[in-house]
Amino acid sequence: MKLITAIVNKEDSKNVCNQLLKNKFYVTRLATTGGFLMAGNMTLLICTEDEKVDDCIGIISQCCKQRTEIVPGTATLGLGIESALPMEVTVGGATVMITNVERFEKL
């Protein structure tokens, strides 16, 4: 068994969760915040058999495309830095981590 932890943009999370559920993956969603813009994310926890890992990652990759957005000049960029001008930033995509699961039980 593997635990797939995927951090996705909250705008992509509904679509990726729907596609994962449609393909018989069980998903636990956690609302998270972080990254350069301190924007809303969704952390997905997916436990699956070893042979289904590539299918799961394929679905996440298909649903979570990177795109550019214009951030208003009043956005705080983290570390106490503020921008006076609108900035174009890349958002979306996914950060995926896979870990071995020694024991898995549904109670």
mmCIF file of C-alpha atoms in Angstrom:
data_model
loop_
_atom_site.group_PDB
_atom_site.id
_atom_site.type_symbol
_atom_site.label_atom_id
_atom_site.label_comp_id
_atom_site.label_asym_id
_atom_site.label_seq_id
_atom_site.Cartn_x
_atom_site.Cartn_y
_atom_site.Cartn_z
ATOM 1 C CA MET A 1 0.000 0.000 0.000
ATOM 2 C CA LYS A 2 1.034 3.584 -0.645
ATOM 3 C CA LEU A 3 -0.131 6.887 0.797
ATOM 4 C CA ILE A 4 -0.285 9.612 -1.827
ATOM 5 C CA THR A 5 -0.260 13.118 -0.390
ATOM 6 C CA ALA A 6 -1.156 15.669 -3.057
ATOM 7 C CA ILE A 7 -1.235 19.424 -2.470
ATOM 8 C CA VAL A 8 -3.415 21.066 -5.126
ATOM 9 C CA ASN A 9 -4.838 24.528 -5.779
ATOM 10 C CA LYS A 10 -8.271 24.839 -4.161
ATOM 11 C CA GLU A 11 -9.754 25.789 -7.547
ATOM 12 C CA ASP A 12 -8.611 22.423 -8.956
ATOM 13 C CA SER A 13 -9.587 20.368 -5.910
ATOM 14 C CA LYS A 14 -13.248 19.751 -6.746
ATOM 15 C CA ASN A 15 -12.480 18.445 -10.224
ATOM 16 C CA VAL A 16 -9.589 16.247 -9.111
ATOM 17 C CA CYS A 17 -11.627 14.789 -6.218
ATOM 18 C CA ASN A 18 -14.563 14.036 -8.520
ATOM 19 C CA GLN A 19 -12.276 12.277 -11.005
ATOM 20 C CA LEU A 20 -10.523 10.284 -8.272
ATOM 21 C CA LEU A 21 -13.852 9.170 -6.794
ATOM 22 C CA LYS A 22 -15.168 8.261 -10.240
ATOM 23 C CA ASN A 23 -12.110 6.012 -10.642
ATOM 24 C CA LYS A 24 -12.710 4.313 -7.265
ATOM 25 C CA PHE A 25 -10.011 6.091 -5.236
ATOM 26 C CA TYR A 26 -10.907 7.112 -1.694
ATOM 27 C CA VAL A 27 -9.865 10.675 -0.865
ATOM 28 C CA THR A 28 -9.570 12.625 2.372
ATOM 29 C CA ARG A 29 -9.432 16.399 1.837
ATOM 30 C CA LEU A 30 -7.749 18.850 4.192
ATOM 31 C CA ALA A 31 -7.992 22.617 3.660
ATOM 32 C CA THR A 32 -4.457 24.051 3.835
ATOM 33 C CA THR A 33 -2.705 27.348 3.220
ATOM 34 C CA GLY A 34 0.808 27.971 2.080
ATOM 35 C CA GLY A 35 3.228 28.702 -0.662
ATOM 36 C CA PHE A 36 4.586 31.975 -1.973
ATOM 37 C CA LEU A 37 1.181 33.707 -2.037
ATOM 38 C CA MET A 38 -0.121 32.065 1.161
ATOM 39 C CA ALA A 39 -3.110 31.041 -0.974
ATOM 40 C CA GLY A 40 -5.701 28.390 -0.213
ATOM 41 C CA ASN A 41 -4.778 24.831 -1.126
ATOM 42 C CA MET A 42 -6.319 21.451 -0.625
ATOM 43 C CA THR A 43 -4.194 18.591 0.669
ATOM 44 C CA LEU A 44 -5.503 15.237 -0.539
ATOM 45 C CA LEU A 45 -4.693 11.986 1.254
ATOM 46 C CA ILE A 46 -5.173 8.917 -0.936
ATOM 47 C CA CYS A 47 -4.274 5.402 0.180
ATOM 48 C CA THR A 48 -4.104 2.848 -2.630
ATOM 49 C CA GLU A 49 -2.493 -0.378 -3.789
ATOM 50 C CA ASP A 50 1.019 -0.120 -5.265
ATOM 51 C CA GLU A 51 -0.158 -0.985 -8.789
ATOM 52 C CA LYS A 52 -2.704 1.877 -8.832
ATOM 53 C CA VAL A 53 -0.260 4.669 -7.907
ATOM 54 C CA ASP A 54 0.507 5.621 -11.517
ATOM 55 C CA ASP A 55 -3.223 5.774 -12.372
ATOM 56 C CA CYS A 56 -3.847 8.063 -9.403
ATOM 57 C CA ILE A 57 -0.960 10.372 -10.297
ATOM 58 C CA GLY A 58 -2.196 10.462 -13.892
ATOM 59 C CA ILE A 59 -5.617 11.697 -12.759
ATOM 60 C CA ILE A 60 -4.062 14.354 -10.526
ATOM 61 C CA SER A 61 -1.780 15.487 -13.349
ATOM 62 C CA GLN A 62 -4.688 15.671 -15.799
ATOM 63 C CA CYS A 63 -6.823 17.799 -13.468
ATOM 64 C CA CYS A 64 -4.183 20.119 -11.973
ATOM 65 C CA LYS A 65 -2.613 22.182 -14.728
ATOM 66 C CA GLN A 66 -0.367 25.156 -14.044
ATOM 67 C CA ARG A 67 -1.595 28.542 -15.225
ATOM 68 C CA THR A 68 -0.657 32.182 -14.768
ATOM 69 C CA GLU A 69 -2.720 34.733 -12.852
ATOM 70 C CA ILE A 70 -2.319 38.420 -12.155
ATOM 71 C CA VAL A 71 -2.018 39.147 -8.429
ATOM 72 C CA PRO A 72 -3.211 42.588 -7.312
ATOM 73 C CA GLY A 73 -0.615 45.069 -6.097
ATOM 74 C CA THR A 74 -1.956 44.866 -2.544
ATOM 75 C CA ALA A 75 -1.065 41.174 -2.192
ATOM 76 C CA THR A 76 1.383 40.259 0.539
ATOM 77 C CA LEU A 77 4.108 38.068 -0.894
ATOM 78 C CA GLY A 78 5.189 36.549 2.399
ATOM 79 C CA LEU A 79 8.173 37.351 4.628
ATOM 80 C CA GLY A 80 6.805 40.873 5.144
ATOM 81 C CA ILE A 81 7.246 41.833 1.480
ATOM 82 C CA GLU A 82 4.465 43.677 -0.307
ATOM 83 C CA SER A 83 4.195 44.450 -4.006
ATOM 84 C CA ALA A 84 3.168 47.888 -5.244
ATOM 85 C CA LEU A 85 2.500 46.630 -8.797
ATOM 86 C CA PRO A 86 0.350 43.777 -10.078
ATOM 87 C CA MET A 87 2.414 40.645 -10.662
ATOM 88 C CA GLU A 88 1.976 37.675 -12.951
ATOM 89 C CA VAL A 89 2.457 34.420 -11.009
ATOM 90 C CA THR A 90 2.167 30.723 -11.806
ATOM 91 C CA VAL A 91 -0.537 28.881 -9.856
ATOM 92 C CA GLY A 92 -2.032 25.416 -10.035
ATOM 93 C CA GLY A 93 -0.286 22.166 -10.648
ATOM 94 C CA ALA A 94 0.242 19.747 -7.799
ATOM 95 C CA THR A 95 2.905 18.678 -5.349
ATOM 96 C CA VAL A 96 2.725 14.907 -4.851
ATOM 97 C CA MET A 97 4.505 12.792 -2.238
ATOM 98 C CA ILE A 98 4.287 9.006 -2.020
ATOM 99 C CA THR A 99 5.072 7.063 1.141
ATOM 100 C CA ASN A 100 4.938 3.392 2.034
ATOM 101 C CA VAL A 101 2.106 2.292 4.313
ATOM 102 C CA GLU A 102 2.970 -0.492 6.737
ATOM 103 C CA ARG A 103 -0.572 -1.068 7.880
ATOM 104 C CA PHE A 104 -3.950 0.137 6.627
ATOM 105 C CA GLU A 105 -7.304 -0.465 8.319
ATOM 106 C CA LYS A 106 -10.775 0.917 7.702
ATOM 107 C CA LEU A 107 -12.640 0.859 11.016
#
